[in-house]
mmCIF file of C-alpha atoms in Angstrom:
data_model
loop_
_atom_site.group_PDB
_atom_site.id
_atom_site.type_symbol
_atom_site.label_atom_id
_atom_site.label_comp_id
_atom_site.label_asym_id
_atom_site.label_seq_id
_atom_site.Cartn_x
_atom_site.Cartn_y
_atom_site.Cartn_z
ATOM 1 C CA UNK A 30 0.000 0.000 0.000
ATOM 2 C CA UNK A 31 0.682 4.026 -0.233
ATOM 3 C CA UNK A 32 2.427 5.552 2.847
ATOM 4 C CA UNK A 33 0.914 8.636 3.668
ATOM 5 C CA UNK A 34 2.731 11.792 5.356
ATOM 6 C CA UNK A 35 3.556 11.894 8.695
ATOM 7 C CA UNK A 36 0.509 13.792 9.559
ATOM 8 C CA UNK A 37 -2.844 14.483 8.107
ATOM 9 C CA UNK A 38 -2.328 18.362 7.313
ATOM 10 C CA UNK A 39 0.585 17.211 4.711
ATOM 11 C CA UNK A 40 -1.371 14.427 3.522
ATOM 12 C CA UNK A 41 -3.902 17.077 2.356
ATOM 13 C CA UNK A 42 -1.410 19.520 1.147
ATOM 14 C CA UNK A 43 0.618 16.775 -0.971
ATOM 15 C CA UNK A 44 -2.960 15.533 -2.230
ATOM 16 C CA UNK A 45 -3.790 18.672 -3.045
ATOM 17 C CA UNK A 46 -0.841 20.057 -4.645
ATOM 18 C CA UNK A 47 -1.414 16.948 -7.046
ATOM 19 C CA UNK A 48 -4.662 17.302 -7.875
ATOM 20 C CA UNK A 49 -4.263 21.031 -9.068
ATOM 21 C CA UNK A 50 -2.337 20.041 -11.319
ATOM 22 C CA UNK A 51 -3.865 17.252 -12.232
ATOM 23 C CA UNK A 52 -7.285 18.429 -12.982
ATOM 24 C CA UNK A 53 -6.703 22.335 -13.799
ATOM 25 C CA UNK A 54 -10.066 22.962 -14.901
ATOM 26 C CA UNK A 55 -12.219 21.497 -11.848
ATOM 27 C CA UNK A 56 -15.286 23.203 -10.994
ATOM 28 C CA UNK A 57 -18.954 22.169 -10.838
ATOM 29 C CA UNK A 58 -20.288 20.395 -13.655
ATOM 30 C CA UNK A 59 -24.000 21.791 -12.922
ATOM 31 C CA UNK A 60 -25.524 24.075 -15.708
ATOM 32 C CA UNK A 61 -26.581 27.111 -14.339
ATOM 33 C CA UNK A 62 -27.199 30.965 -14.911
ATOM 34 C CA UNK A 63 -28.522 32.214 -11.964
ATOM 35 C CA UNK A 64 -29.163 31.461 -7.976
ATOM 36 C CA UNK A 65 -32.694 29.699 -9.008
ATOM 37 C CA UNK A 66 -31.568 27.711 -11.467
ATOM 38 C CA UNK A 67 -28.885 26.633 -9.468
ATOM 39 C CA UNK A 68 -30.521 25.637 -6.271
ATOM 40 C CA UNK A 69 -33.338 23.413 -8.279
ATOM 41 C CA UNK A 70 -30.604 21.713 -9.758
ATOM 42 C CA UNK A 71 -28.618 21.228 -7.118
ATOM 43 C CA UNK A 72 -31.878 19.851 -5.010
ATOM 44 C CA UNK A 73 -32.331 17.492 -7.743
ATOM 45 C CA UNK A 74 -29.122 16.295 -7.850
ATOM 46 C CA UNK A 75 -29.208 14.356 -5.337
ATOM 47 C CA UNK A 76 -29.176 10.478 -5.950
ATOM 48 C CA UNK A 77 -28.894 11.397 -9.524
ATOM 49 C CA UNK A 78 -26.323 12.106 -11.768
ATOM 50 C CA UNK A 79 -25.229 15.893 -13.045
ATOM 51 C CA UNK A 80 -25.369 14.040 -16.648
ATOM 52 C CA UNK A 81 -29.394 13.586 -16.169
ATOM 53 C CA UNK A 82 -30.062 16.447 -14.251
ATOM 54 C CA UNK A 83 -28.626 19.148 -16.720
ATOM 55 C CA UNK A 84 -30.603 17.049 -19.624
ATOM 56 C CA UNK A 85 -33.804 17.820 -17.378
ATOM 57 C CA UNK A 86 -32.520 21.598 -16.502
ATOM 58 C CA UNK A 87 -32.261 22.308 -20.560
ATOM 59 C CA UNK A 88 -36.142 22.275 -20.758
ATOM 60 C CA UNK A 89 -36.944 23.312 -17.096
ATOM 61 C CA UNK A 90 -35.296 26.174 -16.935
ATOM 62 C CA UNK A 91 -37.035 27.318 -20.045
ATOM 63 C CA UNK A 92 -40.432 26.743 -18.928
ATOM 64 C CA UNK A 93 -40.305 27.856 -15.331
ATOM 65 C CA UNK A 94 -38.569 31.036 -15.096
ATOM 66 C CA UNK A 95 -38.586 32.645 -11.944
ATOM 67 C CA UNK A 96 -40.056 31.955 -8.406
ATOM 68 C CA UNK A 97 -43.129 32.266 -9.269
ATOM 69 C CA UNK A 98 -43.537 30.313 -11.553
ATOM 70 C CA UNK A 99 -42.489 27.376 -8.950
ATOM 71 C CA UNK A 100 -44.470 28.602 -6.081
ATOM 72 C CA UNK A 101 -47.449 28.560 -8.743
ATOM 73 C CA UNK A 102 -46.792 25.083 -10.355
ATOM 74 C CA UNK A 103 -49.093 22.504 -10.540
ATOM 75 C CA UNK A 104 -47.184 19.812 -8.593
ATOM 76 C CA UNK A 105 -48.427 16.938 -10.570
ATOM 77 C CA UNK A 106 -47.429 19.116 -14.028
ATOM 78 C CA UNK A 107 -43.389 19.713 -12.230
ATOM 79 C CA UNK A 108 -43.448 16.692 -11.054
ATOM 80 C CA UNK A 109 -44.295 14.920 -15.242
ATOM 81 C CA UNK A 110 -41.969 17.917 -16.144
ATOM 82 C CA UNK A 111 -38.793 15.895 -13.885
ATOM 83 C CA UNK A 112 -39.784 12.526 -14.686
ATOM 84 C CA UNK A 113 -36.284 11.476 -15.439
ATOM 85 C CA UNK A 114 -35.293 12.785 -12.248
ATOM 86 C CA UNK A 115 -34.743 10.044 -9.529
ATOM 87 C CA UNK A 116 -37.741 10.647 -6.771
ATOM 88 C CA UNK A 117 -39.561 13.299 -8.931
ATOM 89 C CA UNK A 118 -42.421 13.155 -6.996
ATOM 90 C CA UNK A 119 -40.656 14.598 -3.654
ATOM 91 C CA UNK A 120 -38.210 16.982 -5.765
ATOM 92 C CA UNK A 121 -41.553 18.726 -7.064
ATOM 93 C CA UNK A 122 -42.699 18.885 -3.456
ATOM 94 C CA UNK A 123 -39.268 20.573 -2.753
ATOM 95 C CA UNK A 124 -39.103 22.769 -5.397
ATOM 96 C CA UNK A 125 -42.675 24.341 -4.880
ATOM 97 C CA UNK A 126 -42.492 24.204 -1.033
ATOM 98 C CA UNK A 127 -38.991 25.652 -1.136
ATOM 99 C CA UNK A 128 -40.479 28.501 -3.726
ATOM 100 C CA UNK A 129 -43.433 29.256 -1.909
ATOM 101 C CA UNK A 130 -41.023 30.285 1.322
ATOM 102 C CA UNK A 131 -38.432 31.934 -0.630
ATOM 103 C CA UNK A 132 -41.595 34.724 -1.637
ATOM 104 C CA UNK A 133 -42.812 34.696 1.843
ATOM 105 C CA UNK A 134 -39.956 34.832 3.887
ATOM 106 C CA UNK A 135 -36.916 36.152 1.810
ATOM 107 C CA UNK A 136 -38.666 38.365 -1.014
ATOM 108 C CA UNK A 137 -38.716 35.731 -3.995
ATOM 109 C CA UNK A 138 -34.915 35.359 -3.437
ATOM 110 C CA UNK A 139 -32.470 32.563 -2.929
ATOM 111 C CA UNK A 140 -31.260 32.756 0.716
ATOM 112 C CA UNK A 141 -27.860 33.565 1.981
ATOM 113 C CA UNK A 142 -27.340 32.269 5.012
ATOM 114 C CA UNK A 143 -26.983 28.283 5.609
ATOM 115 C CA UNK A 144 -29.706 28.695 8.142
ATOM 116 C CA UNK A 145 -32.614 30.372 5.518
ATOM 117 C CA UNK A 146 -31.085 27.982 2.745
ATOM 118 C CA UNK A 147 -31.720 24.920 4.999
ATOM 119 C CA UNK A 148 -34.943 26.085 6.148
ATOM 120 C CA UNK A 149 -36.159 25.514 2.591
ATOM 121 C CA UNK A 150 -37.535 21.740 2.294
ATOM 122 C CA UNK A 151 -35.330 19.623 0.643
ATOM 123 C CA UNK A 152 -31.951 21.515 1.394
ATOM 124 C CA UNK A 153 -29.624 20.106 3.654
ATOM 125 C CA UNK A 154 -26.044 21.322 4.639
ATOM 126 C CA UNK A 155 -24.007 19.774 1.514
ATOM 127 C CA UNK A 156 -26.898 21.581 -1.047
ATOM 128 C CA UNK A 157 -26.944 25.201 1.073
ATOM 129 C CA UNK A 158 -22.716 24.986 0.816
ATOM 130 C CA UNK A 159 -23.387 24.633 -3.001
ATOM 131 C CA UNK A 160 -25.467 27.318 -3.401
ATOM 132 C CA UNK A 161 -23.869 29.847 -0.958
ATOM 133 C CA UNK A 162 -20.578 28.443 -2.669
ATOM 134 C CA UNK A 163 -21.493 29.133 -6.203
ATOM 135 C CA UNK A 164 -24.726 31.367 -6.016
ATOM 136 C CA UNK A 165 -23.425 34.038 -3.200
ATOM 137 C CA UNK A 166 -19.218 33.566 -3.498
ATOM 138 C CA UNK A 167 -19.857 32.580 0.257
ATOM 139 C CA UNK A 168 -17.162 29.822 1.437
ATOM 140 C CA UNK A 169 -18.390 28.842 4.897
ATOM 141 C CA UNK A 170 -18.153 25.209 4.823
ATOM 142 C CA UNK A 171 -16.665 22.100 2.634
ATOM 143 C CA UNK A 172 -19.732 20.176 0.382
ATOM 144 C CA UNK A 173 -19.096 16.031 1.396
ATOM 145 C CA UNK A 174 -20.848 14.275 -1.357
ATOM 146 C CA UNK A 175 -20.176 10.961 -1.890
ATOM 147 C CA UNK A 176 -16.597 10.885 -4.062
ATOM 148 C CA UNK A 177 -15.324 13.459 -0.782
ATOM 149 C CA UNK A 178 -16.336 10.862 1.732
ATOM 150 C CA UNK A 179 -14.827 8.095 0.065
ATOM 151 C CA UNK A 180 -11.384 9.147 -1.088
ATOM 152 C CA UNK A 181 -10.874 11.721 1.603
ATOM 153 C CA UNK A 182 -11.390 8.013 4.017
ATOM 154 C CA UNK A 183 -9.256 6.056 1.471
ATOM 155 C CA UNK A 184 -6.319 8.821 2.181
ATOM 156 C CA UNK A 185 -6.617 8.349 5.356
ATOM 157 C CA UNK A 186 -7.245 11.817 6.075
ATOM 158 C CA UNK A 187 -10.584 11.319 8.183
ATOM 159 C CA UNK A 188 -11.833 8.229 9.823
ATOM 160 C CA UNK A 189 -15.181 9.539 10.458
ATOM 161 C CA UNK A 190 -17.751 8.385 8.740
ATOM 162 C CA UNK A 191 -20.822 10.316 8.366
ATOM 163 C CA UNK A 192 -20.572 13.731 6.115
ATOM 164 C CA UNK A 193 -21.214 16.069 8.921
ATOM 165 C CA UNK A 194 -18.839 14.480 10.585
ATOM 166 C CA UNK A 195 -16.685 14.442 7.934
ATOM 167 C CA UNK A 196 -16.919 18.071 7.277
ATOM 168 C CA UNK A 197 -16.322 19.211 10.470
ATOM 169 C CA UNK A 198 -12.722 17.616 10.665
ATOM 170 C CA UNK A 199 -11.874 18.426 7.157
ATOM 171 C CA UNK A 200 -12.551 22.063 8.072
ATOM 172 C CA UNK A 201 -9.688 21.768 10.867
ATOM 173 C CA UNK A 202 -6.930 20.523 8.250
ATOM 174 C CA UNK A 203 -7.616 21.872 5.148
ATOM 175 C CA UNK A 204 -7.192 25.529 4.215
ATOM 176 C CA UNK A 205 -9.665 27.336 4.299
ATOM 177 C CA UNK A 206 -8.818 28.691 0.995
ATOM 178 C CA UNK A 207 -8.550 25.152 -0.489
ATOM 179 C CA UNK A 208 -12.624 24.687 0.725
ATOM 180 C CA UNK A 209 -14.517 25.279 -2.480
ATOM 181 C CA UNK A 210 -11.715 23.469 -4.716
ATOM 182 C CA UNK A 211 -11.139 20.081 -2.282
ATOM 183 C CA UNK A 212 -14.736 19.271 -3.115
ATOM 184 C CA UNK A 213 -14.510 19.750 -6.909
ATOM 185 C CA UNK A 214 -10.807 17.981 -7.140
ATOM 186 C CA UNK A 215 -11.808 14.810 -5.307
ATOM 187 C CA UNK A 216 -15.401 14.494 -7.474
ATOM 188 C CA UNK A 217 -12.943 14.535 -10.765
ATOM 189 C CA UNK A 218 -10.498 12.274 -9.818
ATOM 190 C CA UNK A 219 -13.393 10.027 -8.283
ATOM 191 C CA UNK A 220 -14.893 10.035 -11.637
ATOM 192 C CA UNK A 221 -11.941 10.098 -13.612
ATOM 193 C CA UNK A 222 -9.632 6.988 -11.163
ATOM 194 C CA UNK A 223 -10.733 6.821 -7.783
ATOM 195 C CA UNK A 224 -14.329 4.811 -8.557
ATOM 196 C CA UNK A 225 -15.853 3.069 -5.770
ATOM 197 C CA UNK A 226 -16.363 0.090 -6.958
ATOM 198 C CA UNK A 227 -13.433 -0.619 -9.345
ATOM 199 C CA UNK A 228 -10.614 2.102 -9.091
ATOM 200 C CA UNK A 229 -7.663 2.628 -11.072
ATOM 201 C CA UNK A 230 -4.901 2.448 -8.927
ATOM 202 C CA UNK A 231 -2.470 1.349 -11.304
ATOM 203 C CA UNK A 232 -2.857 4.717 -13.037
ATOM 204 C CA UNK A 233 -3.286 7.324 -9.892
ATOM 205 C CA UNK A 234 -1.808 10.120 -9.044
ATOM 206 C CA UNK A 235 -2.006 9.485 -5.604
ATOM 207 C CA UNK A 236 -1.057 5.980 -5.591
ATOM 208 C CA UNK A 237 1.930 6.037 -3.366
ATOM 209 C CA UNK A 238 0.386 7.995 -0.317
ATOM 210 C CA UNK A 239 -2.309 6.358 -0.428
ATOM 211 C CA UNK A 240 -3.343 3.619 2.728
ATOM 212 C CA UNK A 241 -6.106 1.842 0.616
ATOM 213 C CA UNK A 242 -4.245 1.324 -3.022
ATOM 214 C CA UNK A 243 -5.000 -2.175 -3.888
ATOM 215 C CA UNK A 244 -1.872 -2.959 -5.959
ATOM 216 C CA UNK A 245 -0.219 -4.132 -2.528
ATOM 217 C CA UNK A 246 -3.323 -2.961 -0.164
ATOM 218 C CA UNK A 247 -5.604 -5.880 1.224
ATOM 219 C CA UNK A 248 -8.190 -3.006 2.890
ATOM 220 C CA UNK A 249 -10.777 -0.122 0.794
ATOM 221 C CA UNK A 250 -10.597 2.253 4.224
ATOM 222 C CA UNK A 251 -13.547 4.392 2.471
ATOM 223 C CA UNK A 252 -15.932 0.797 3.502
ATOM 224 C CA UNK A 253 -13.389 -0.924 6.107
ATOM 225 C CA UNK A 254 -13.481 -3.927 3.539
ATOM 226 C CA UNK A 255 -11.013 -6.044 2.018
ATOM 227 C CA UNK A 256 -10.921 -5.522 -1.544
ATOM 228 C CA UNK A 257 -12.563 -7.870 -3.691
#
């Protein structure tokens, strides 16, 4: 297996350092021109893939415009209008719930606190850091989606194991101006080599700090399980 650095702060800053440079161009893969559109994709992102969701956004985004036009939805209608959408049925619910606060409570506009954002149904702490990420240039937290939790436990940089958990030590050894970028580095190379199922070891840039490579490795620390 990998040896990592002596302690977990250079772990992240070697990891880092190759990363950069290995994918340049990393940023969110979400199409998006404004706050709206970028919340209702983001809430519908979850369980699905950005692929599907910006397929769905082309057309949404066309037909409902602003707030309003949520808030004012027939739910049945949004929710035929997302049917590719894994659980379109609740997502509508979100969406028009979420809508029909945002003109109530906040004016028709996208909150920017994380405490408005998730008071809107269907926003939790990883969608709010999204938004107030890319919506409001506000950088108060790390997003943990699934490719963060796993490599970030492969590198043995956390043990924890739940994302808010995860985030909350992340946010004690990893710059604070590294936040935004740590999220969007790890979901390319988890796409691109660092799968969860089948990754490419062989063919990583992080190969030889990392605890879990499975070219001389008998344990995946992202499950606790020996590899297959």
């Amino acid at each position: 297996m990998g040896t990592p650095l002596d302690t977990r702060e250079q772990q992240v800053e070697e990891v880092l350092d190759r990363l950069y440079e290995a994918y340049p161009d990393s940023t969110i893969s979400l199409n998006f021109s404004n706050r709206l559109e970028l919340l209702v994709a983001v809430i519908l992102s979850a369980q699905c893939t950005d692929e599907r969701v910006n397929k769905e956004t082309a057309h949404l985004f066309e037909k409902y415009e602003t707030v309003e036009d949520y808030a004012e939805a027939d739910e049945d209608e949004l929710s035929e209008d997302l049917n590719s959408i894994t659980y379109h049925n609740s997502k509508a619910d979100y969406i028009k719930t979420s809508a029909r606060l945002m003109l109530e409570e906040y004016d028709g506009e996208v909150p920017d606190t994380m405490d408005g954002l998730t008071e809107l149904k269907g926003v939790g702490r990883k969608t709010a850091n999204v938004v107030l990420q890319h919506g409001h240039d506000i950088v108060e937290g790390i997003v943990v989606d699934t490719h963060v939790q796993r490599i970030s436990r492969r590198l043995g940089i956390t043990e924890e194991e739940t994302p808010k958990k995860i985030e909350r030590d992340l946010m004690g050894i990893v710059p604070e101006d590294d936040w935004q970028q740590y999220t969007h580095l790890f979901i390319s190379h988890g796409r691109a080599t660092c799968t969860a199922r089948n990754p490419d070891c062989g063919d990583c840039v992080l190969e030889d700090v990392c605890p879990s490579s499975k070219l001389d490795g008998e344990v995946d620390l992202a499950s606790g399980e020996a590899w297959g």
